[in-house]
Every structure is written in structure tokens, then in C-alpha cells.
CSV table of C-alpha atoms in Angstrom, one decimal:
chain,number,residue,atom,x,y,z
A,1,MET,CA,-15.3,-16.2,12.7
A,2,ARG,CA,-15.0,-12.8,14.3
A,3,VAL,CA,-13.2,-10.2,12.2
A,4,SER,CA,-10.6,-8.2,14.1
A,5,SER,CA,-11.3,-4.4,13.8
A,6,SER,CA,-7.8,-3.3,14.6
A,7,ILE,CA,-5.9,-1.5,11.8
A,8,VAL,CA,-2.1,-1.1,12.1
A,9,ILE,CA,-0.4,1.4,9.9
A,10,ILE,CA,3.2,0.6,9.2
A,11,VAL,CA,5.4,3.6,8.4
A,12,PRO,CA,9.0,3.1,7.4
A,13,THR,CA,11.0,6.3,8.3
A,14,LEU,CA,14.5,7.7,7.8
A,15,ASN,CA,15.1,11.3,8.9
A,16,SER,CA,11.6,12.1,7.6
A,17,PHE,CA,10.0,13.7,10.7
A,18,ARG,CA,9.2,16.9,8.9
A,19,LEU,CA,6.7,15.0,6.8
A,20,LEU,CA,5.2,12.9,9.5
A,21,SER,CA,3.0,15.5,11.3
A,22,ARG,CA,0.5,15.5,8.4
A,23,LEU,CA,0.2,11.7,8.4
A,24,VAL,CA,-0.1,11.4,12.2
A,25,ASN,CA,-2.6,14.3,12.5
A,26,SER,CA,-4.8,12.8,9.7
A,27,ILE,CA,-4.9,9.5,11.6
A,28,ARG,CA,-5.6,11.1,15.0
A,29,ALA,CA,-8.5,12.9,13.4
A,30,GLN,CA,-10.2,9.6,12.3
A,31,SER,CA,-13.7,8.8,13.6
A,32,TRP,CA,-12.5,5.1,13.9
A,33,THR,CA,-10.2,5.0,16.9
A,34,ASP,CA,-9.1,1.3,17.0
A,35,TRP,CA,-5.8,2.0,15.1
A,36,ARG,CA,-2.1,1.9,15.7
A,37,ILE,CA,0.8,3.5,13.9
A,38,VAL,CA,4.1,1.6,14.0
A,39,PHE,CA,7.2,3.6,12.8
A,40,VAL,CA,9.9,1.2,11.5
A,41,ASP,CA,12.9,3.5,11.8
A,42,GLY,CA,16.2,3.1,10.0
A,43,ASN,CA,19.4,4.6,11.2
A,44,SER,CA,17.9,8.1,11.7
A,45,ASN,CA,19.6,11.1,13.3
A,46,ASP,CA,18.9,12.2,16.9
A,47,GLU,CA,16.5,15.0,15.9
A,48,HIS,CA,14.3,12.5,14.0
A,49,ARG,CA,14.4,10.0,16.9
A,50,ARG,CA,13.4,12.7,19.4
A,51,TRP,CA,10.4,13.6,17.3
A,52,LEU,CA,9.3,9.9,17.1
A,53,LEU,CA,9.7,9.5,20.9
A,54,GLN,CA,7.6,12.7,21.6
A,55,CYS,CA,4.9,11.5,19.2
A,56,CYS,CA,4.7,8.1,20.9
A,57,GLN,CA,4.7,9.6,24.4
A,58,SER,CA,1.8,11.9,23.4
A,59,ASP,CA,-0.3,9.1,21.9
A,60,LEU,CA,0.3,5.5,23.1
A,61,ARG,CA,-1.3,4.2,19.9
A,62,CYS,CA,2.0,5.1,18.2
A,63,SER,CA,5.1,3.0,18.7
A,64,ILE,CA,8.6,2.6,17.3
A,65,MET,CA,10.3,-0.5,15.9
A,66,LEU,CA,14.0,-0.2,15.1
A,67,GLN,CA,14.8,-1.5,11.6
A,68,ASP,CA,17.1,-4.6,11.4
A,69,PRO,CA,20.2,-3.7,9.4
A,70,ASP,CA,19.9,-7.1,7.8
A,71,SER,CA,16.6,-6.0,6.3
A,72,PRO,CA,17.5,-2.7,4.5
A,73,GLY,CA,15.3,-0.3,2.6
A,74,ILE,CA,11.6,0.5,2.7
A,75,PHE,CA,10.5,-3.0,1.8
A,76,GLY,CA,12.9,-4.5,4.3
A,77,ALA,CA,11.2,-2.4,7.0
A,78,MET,CA,7.8,-3.5,5.8
A,79,SER,CA,8.8,-7.2,5.8
A,80,GLN,CA,10.1,-6.8,9.4
A,81,ALA,CA,6.7,-5.4,10.4
A,82,PHE,CA,4.8,-8.1,8.5
A,83,ALA,CA,6.4,-10.7,10.9
A,84,ALA,CA,6.4,-8.6,14.1
A,85,VAL,CA,3.0,-7.0,14.3
A,86,ASP,CA,0.1,-8.7,16.0
A,87,PRO,CA,-1.1,-11.5,13.6
A,88,HIS,CA,-4.8,-10.7,14.1
A,89,SER,CA,-4.5,-7.1,12.9
A,90,TRP,CA,-5.2,-5.7,9.5
A,91,LEU,CA,-2.2,-3.8,8.0
A,92,LEU,CA,-1.8,-0.7,5.9
A,93,PHE,CA,1.7,0.3,4.6
A,94,TRP,CA,2.1,4.1,4.2
A,95,GLY,CA,5.1,6.3,3.5
A,96,SER,CA,6.1,9.3,5.5
A,97,ASP,CA,4.6,11.6,2.9
A,98,ASP,CA,1.2,9.8,2.8
A,99,PHE,CA,-1.9,10.9,4.7
A,100,ALA,CA,-5.6,10.3,5.1
A,101,PRO,CA,-7.8,12.6,2.9
A,102,SER,CA,-10.8,12.6,5.3
A,103,PRO,CA,-11.5,11.7,8.9
A,104,VAL,CA,-13.9,8.8,8.0
A,105,VAL,CA,-11.7,6.7,5.7
A,106,LEU,CA,-10.7,4.1,8.3
A,107,SER,CA,-14.3,3.8,9.5
A,108,GLU,CA,-15.5,3.2,5.9
A,109,LEU,CA,-12.7,0.7,5.4
A,110,ILE,CA,-13.6,-1.4,8.4
A,111,SER,CA,-17.3,-1.2,7.5
A,112,ALA,CA,-16.4,-2.7,4.1
A,113,VAL,CA,-14.5,-5.5,5.8
A,114,HIS,CA,-17.5,-6.5,7.9
A,115,GLU,CA,-19.9,-6.0,5.0
A,116,GLY,CA,-17.8,-8.1,2.7
A,117,GLN,CA,-17.7,-10.9,5.2
A,118,ARG,CA,-21.5,-11.1,5.4
A,119,SER,CA,-21.9,-11.7,1.7
A,120,SER,CA,-18.8,-13.7,0.9
A,121,PRO,CA,-15.7,-15.2,2.6
A,122,GLN,CA,-13.5,-12.8,4.5
A,123,PRO,CA,-11.5,-10.7,2.0
A,124,ASP,CA,-7.7,-11.2,1.9
A,125,LEU,CA,-7.1,-7.8,0.4
A,126,VAL,CA,-9.3,-4.7,0.4
A,127,VAL,CA,-8.1,-2.5,-2.5
A,128,CYS,CA,-9.1,1.1,-2.5
A,129,ARG,CA,-8.0,4.1,-4.6
A,130,GLY,CA,-5.2,6.5,-3.9
A,131,ARG,CA,-4.3,9.9,-5.3
A,132,TYR,CA,-0.9,11.6,-5.7
A,133,VAL,CA,-0.5,15.1,-4.4
A,134,ASP,CA,2.1,17.6,-5.6
A,135,ASP,CA,4.6,18.1,-2.8
A,136,ARG,CA,5.2,21.8,-3.7
A,137,THR,CA,1.7,23.0,-4.4
A,138,SER,CA,-0.4,20.4,-2.5
A,139,LEU,CA,-2.6,20.1,-5.7
A,140,PRO,CA,-4.2,16.7,-6.4
A,141,GLY,CA,-2.7,14.8,-9.3
A,142,ARG,CA,-3.3,11.4,-10.9
A,143,GLU,CA,-5.4,8.7,-9.3
A,144,THR,CA,-4.1,5.2,-8.8
A,145,SER,CA,-6.5,2.3,-8.7
A,146,PHE,CA,-6.8,-1.4,-9.5
A,147,VAL,CA,-9.9,-1.6,-11.5
A,148,SER,CA,-10.4,0.9,-14.4
A,149,VAL,CA,-13.9,2.1,-13.4
A,150,HIS,CA,-15.3,3.1,-10.0
A,151,VAL,CA,-17.1,0.1,-8.5
A,152,GLN,CA,-20.5,0.3,-6.9
A,153,ARG,CA,-19.5,0.2,-3.3
A,154,ILE,CA,-17.8,-3.2,-3.1
A,155,LEU,CA,-16.7,-5.5,-5.9
A,156,SER,CA,-15.5,-9.0,-4.9
A,157,ILE,CA,-12.9,-10.5,-7.3
A,158,SER,CA,-12.0,-14.2,-7.5
A,159,ALA,CA,-8.4,-15.4,-7.6
A,160,CYS,CA,-8.7,-16.1,-11.3
A,161,ARG,CA,-10.0,-12.6,-12.1
A,162,TYR,CA,-7.4,-11.0,-9.9
A,163,ARG,CA,-4.6,-12.8,-11.7
A,164,LYS,CA,-6.1,-11.9,-15.1
A,165,LEU,CA,-6.1,-8.2,-14.1
A,166,LEU,CA,-2.4,-8.5,-13.1
A,167,PHE,CA,-1.6,-10.1,-16.4
A,168,PHE,CA,-3.1,-7.2,-18.3
A,169,GLY,CA,-1.0,-4.7,-16.3
A,170,ALA,CA,-3.2,-3.7,-13.4
A,171,THR,CA,-1.6,-3.5,-10.0
A,172,PRO,CA,-3.2,-2.8,-6.6
A,173,PRO,CA,-1.8,0.5,-5.2
A,174,HIS,CA,0.0,-0.9,-2.1
A,175,GLN,CA,-0.7,2.3,0.0
A,176,ALA,CA,-4.4,1.9,-0.7
A,177,THR,CA,-4.5,-1.8,0.0
A,178,LEU,CA,-5.5,-3.3,3.4
A,179,PHE,CA,-3.9,-6.7,4.1
A,180,SER,CA,-5.8,-9.3,6.1
A,181,PRO,CA,-4.4,-11.5,8.9
A,182,ARG,CA,-5.0,-14.6,6.6
A,183,ILE,CA,-3.0,-13.3,3.6
A,184,ARG,CA,-0.1,-12.5,6.0
A,185,GLN,CA,-0.1,-16.2,7.0
A,186,TYR,CA,0.1,-17.2,3.3
A,187,LEU,CA,3.0,-14.8,2.6
A,188,ASN,CA,4.4,-12.5,5.3
A,189,GLN,CA,7.4,-10.9,3.6
A,190,TYR,CA,8.5,-9.1,0.5
A,191,THR,CA,11.2,-10.7,-1.7
A,192,PRO,CA,14.7,-9.7,-0.7
A,193,GLY,CA,16.6,-7.9,-3.4
A,194,PHE,CA,13.6,-5.9,-4.7
A,195,ARG,CA,14.1,-2.2,-3.6
A,196,LEU,CA,11.4,-0.5,-5.7
A,197,SER,CA,8.9,-3.1,-7.0
A,198,ALA,CA,8.6,-5.6,-4.2
A,199,ASP,CA,4.9,-4.7,-3.8
A,200,LEU,CA,4.3,-5.8,-7.4
A,201,ASP,CA,6.2,-9.0,-6.8
A,202,TYR,CA,4.2,-9.7,-3.6
A,203,PHE,CA,0.8,-9.1,-5.4
A,204,LEU,CA,1.9,-11.5,-8.2
A,205,LYS,CA,3.0,-14.2,-5.7
A,206,ILE,CA,-0.2,-14.2,-3.7
A,207,SER,CA,-2.2,-14.5,-7.0
A,208,ARG,CA,-1.3,-18.2,-6.8
A,209,CYS,CA,-3.4,-18.6,-3.7
A,210,PRO,CA,-6.4,-20.6,-5.1
A,211,ASP,CA,-9.1,-19.3,-2.7
A,212,LEU,CA,-7.9,-15.7,-2.7
A,213,VAL,CA,-10.7,-13.1,-2.2
A,214,VAL,CA,-10.0,-9.5,-3.2
A,215,ASN,CA,-12.6,-6.8,-2.5
A,216,CYS,CA,-12.4,-3.5,-4.4
A,217,LEU,CA,-13.9,-0.6,-2.5
A,218,ASP,CA,-14.9,2.7,-4.0
A,219,LEU,CA,-13.0,4.8,-1.5
A,220,GLU,CA,-10.2,7.2,-1.9
A,221,LEU,CA,-8.2,6.0,1.1
A,222,VAL,CA,-4.9,7.8,0.9
A,223,HIS,CA,-3.2,10.8,-0.6
A,224,MET,CA,0.5,10.2,-1.5
A,225,GLY,CA,3.4,12.6,-2.0
A,226,ASP,CA,4.8,12.3,-5.5
A,227,GLY,CA,8.5,12.8,-4.6
A,228,GLY,CA,9.4,9.2,-3.7
A,229,ILE,CA,12.6,7.4,-4.4
A,230,SER,CA,11.2,5.3,-7.2
A,231,GLY,CA,10.8,8.3,-9.5
A,232,SER,CA,14.5,8.9,-9.4
A,233,GLN,CA,15.6,5.3,-10.2
A,234,THR,CA,13.6,4.6,-13.3
A,235,TRP,CA,16.0,2.1,-14.9
A,236,ARG,CA,16.2,-0.1,-11.7
A,237,ARG,CA,12.4,0.0,-11.4
A,238,LEU,CA,12.0,-1.2,-15.0
A,239,GLN,CA,14.4,-4.0,-14.3
A,240,GLU,CA,12.6,-5.1,-11.2
A,241,VAL,CA,9.2,-4.9,-12.8
A,242,TRP,CA,10.4,-7.1,-15.7
A,243,LYS,CA,11.9,-9.6,-13.2
A,244,ALA,CA,8.6,-9.8,-11.2
A,245,TYR,CA,6.5,-10.4,-14.4
A,246,GLN,CA,9.0,-12.9,-15.7
A,247,SER,CA,8.8,-14.9,-12.5
A,248,ALA,CA,5.0,-14.9,-12.6
A,249,PHE,CA,4.3,-15.3,-16.3
A,250,GLY,CA,7.5,-16.6,-17.9
A,251,LEU,CA,7.8,-16.0,-21.6
A,252,LEU,CA,4.6,-14.0,-21.7
A,253,CYS,CA,6.0,-11.4,-19.3
A,254,TRP,CA,6.3,-8.8,-22.1
A,255,LEU,CA,2.5,-8.4,-22.2
A,256,PRO,CA,1.9,-7.3,-18.6
A,257,PHE,CA,5.1,-5.2,-18.8
A,258,VAL,CA,3.8,-3.3,-21.8
A,259,MET,CA,0.2,-3.0,-20.6
A,260,ARG,CA,1.4,-1.7,-17.2
A,261,TYR,CA,2.9,1.4,-18.8
A,262,VAL,CA,0.1,1.7,-21.4
A,263,ARG,CA,-2.3,2.0,-18.5
A,264,ARG,CA,-0.2,4.5,-16.7
A,265,SER,CA,0.2,6.7,-19.7
A,266,ALA,CA,-3.5,6.6,-20.3
A,267,ARG,CA,-4.2,7.6,-16.7
A,268,LEU,CA,-1.7,10.5,-16.9
A,269,LEU,CA,-3.3,11.8,-20.0
A,270,THR,CA,-6.8,11.5,-18.5
A,271,THR,CA,-5.6,13.4,-15.4
A,272,LYS,CA,-3.9,16.1,-17.4
A,273,TYR,CA,-7.0,16.9,-19.4
A,274,SER,CA,-9.4,16.6,-16.5
A,275,LEU,CA,-7.4,19.2,-14.5
A,276,ARG,CA,-7.5,21.8,-17.3
């Protein structure tokens, strides 16, 4: 079966045009040119809408989708795109303050998709690494990844191992995860009601797919701003994380819940001392 080489980057927006130039310029600079950006725009003001229109007029690979009021929030916008975008394309979900750290990341990502298919079934997810960047100083911060060590090029993970990693608190960073056409057929929406942790809930739900194939790629795919909404709503995030783990693991949900934050604390400490 031929693998589509088209990558669609879904970007939910809401009056965030001042951040978007960095994202758009980093994608336009890519050596791989078979990409599209779809802005899923909420009820933004006229200034923001004018910026989006100018962007789309200057590059026809960019387009706008108006967000359905019945699918509110960032994950509502992403669910809308899941269902509306060409079913044969591979998807990335980025925020307005995310951007590509180098001009070859999309080329390396697509190469890994083709390479992975030659040695194993087509991957359902290609999970890379991301890195947070300080919004004020632009200095790099903590890394976010799924596996605890850098893999040697590509590591293919079975459904059983993937679910075990989730059980011990690991989570694929959704901005650094490429979604295949096949996994979108298996589950093409985020669970309504989750405002901050719908990505975790999604990754847990697809772990029930028995023939799931996850490829981990040693590639820093995306740099992410560290000023997102989730950082200011800690209590709601904790509630949603608990709910997602409870749905997936029942009475054992306390273990992945605790391990998730043990892992994050360890990563923060590692980053703190490595930057000294």
C-alpha cells in the first residue's frame, strides 16, 4: 500500500496572530514542501481574521476552517479537523506558539514513515521529541518525550509495550506526534468534556487497538511556547488526568497518575542541572 506523503498541520487559533508568523515561517522554510496548514479559528476579532486571510492568500497551502461553536476549545477545534481534513493525510496538531526548530524536520519525519513501512507494518503514530522554549527569553527549556532514552533512529513499539509505557506514566507529546490515516479511522475525535487532557485520554483509548504500531523517532520535531492555558488551570488538569487514567485502568489508576508526575519532576530536575 502506498503511503501518502502529505502532512497537514492543524493549528487552532483565537486572536493569536502575533504568535503565528514564527510558526508559518518555520514551515515555509521546510525542505519538504508537500504540507498544508489548516487554521481552525474560533470567534476571533477582525484584526486576527485579516492576518489569516492575508497568510492564506500569500500561500495557497494555508487555509482557514471556522470552528463550530458546538465544538468549543482547543480540543474541540482539533476534533473538528480530525473529521474534516483529507482522510489520506498525516496530521500534526500544533499550537499558535509552536514552531519547527530546523528546516529539515518534516523531511526527516516523512523519511521515517517510509523507512518504518519497509521494515514493519505502517506506523499508526510516529512519536518524536519536543522542547519547551521560554516565551520571554527564547531560551530552550525541558524536553518532552515518550521514551526515557534517545532511540537509535527508529524504535518500533507494539500495542502491548505502548500500553505498558502509558501505565507507568509516559505520554506521547501530542505536538510531537504524527497521526496516520489509519489511526484516524480507528478514533477520529477527542472526548468531549476534556479541555486540557483530551490528548492523554485519546492516547489511552487507542492503546486498546490490538494491532497498533507506534514508531519512536529520534528527532526534535517541535519547539513549544511554555505559556499555554494548561499551566494556569492546574486543578482542572489534575482532575482530567485522573479521570482519563481511571477510565483506562480502573482501580489501578493511582499508579500511572503518580508516575506521570514523578517522571515530570525528574525531567525538570535534569533540565535544571543540565542548563547550569
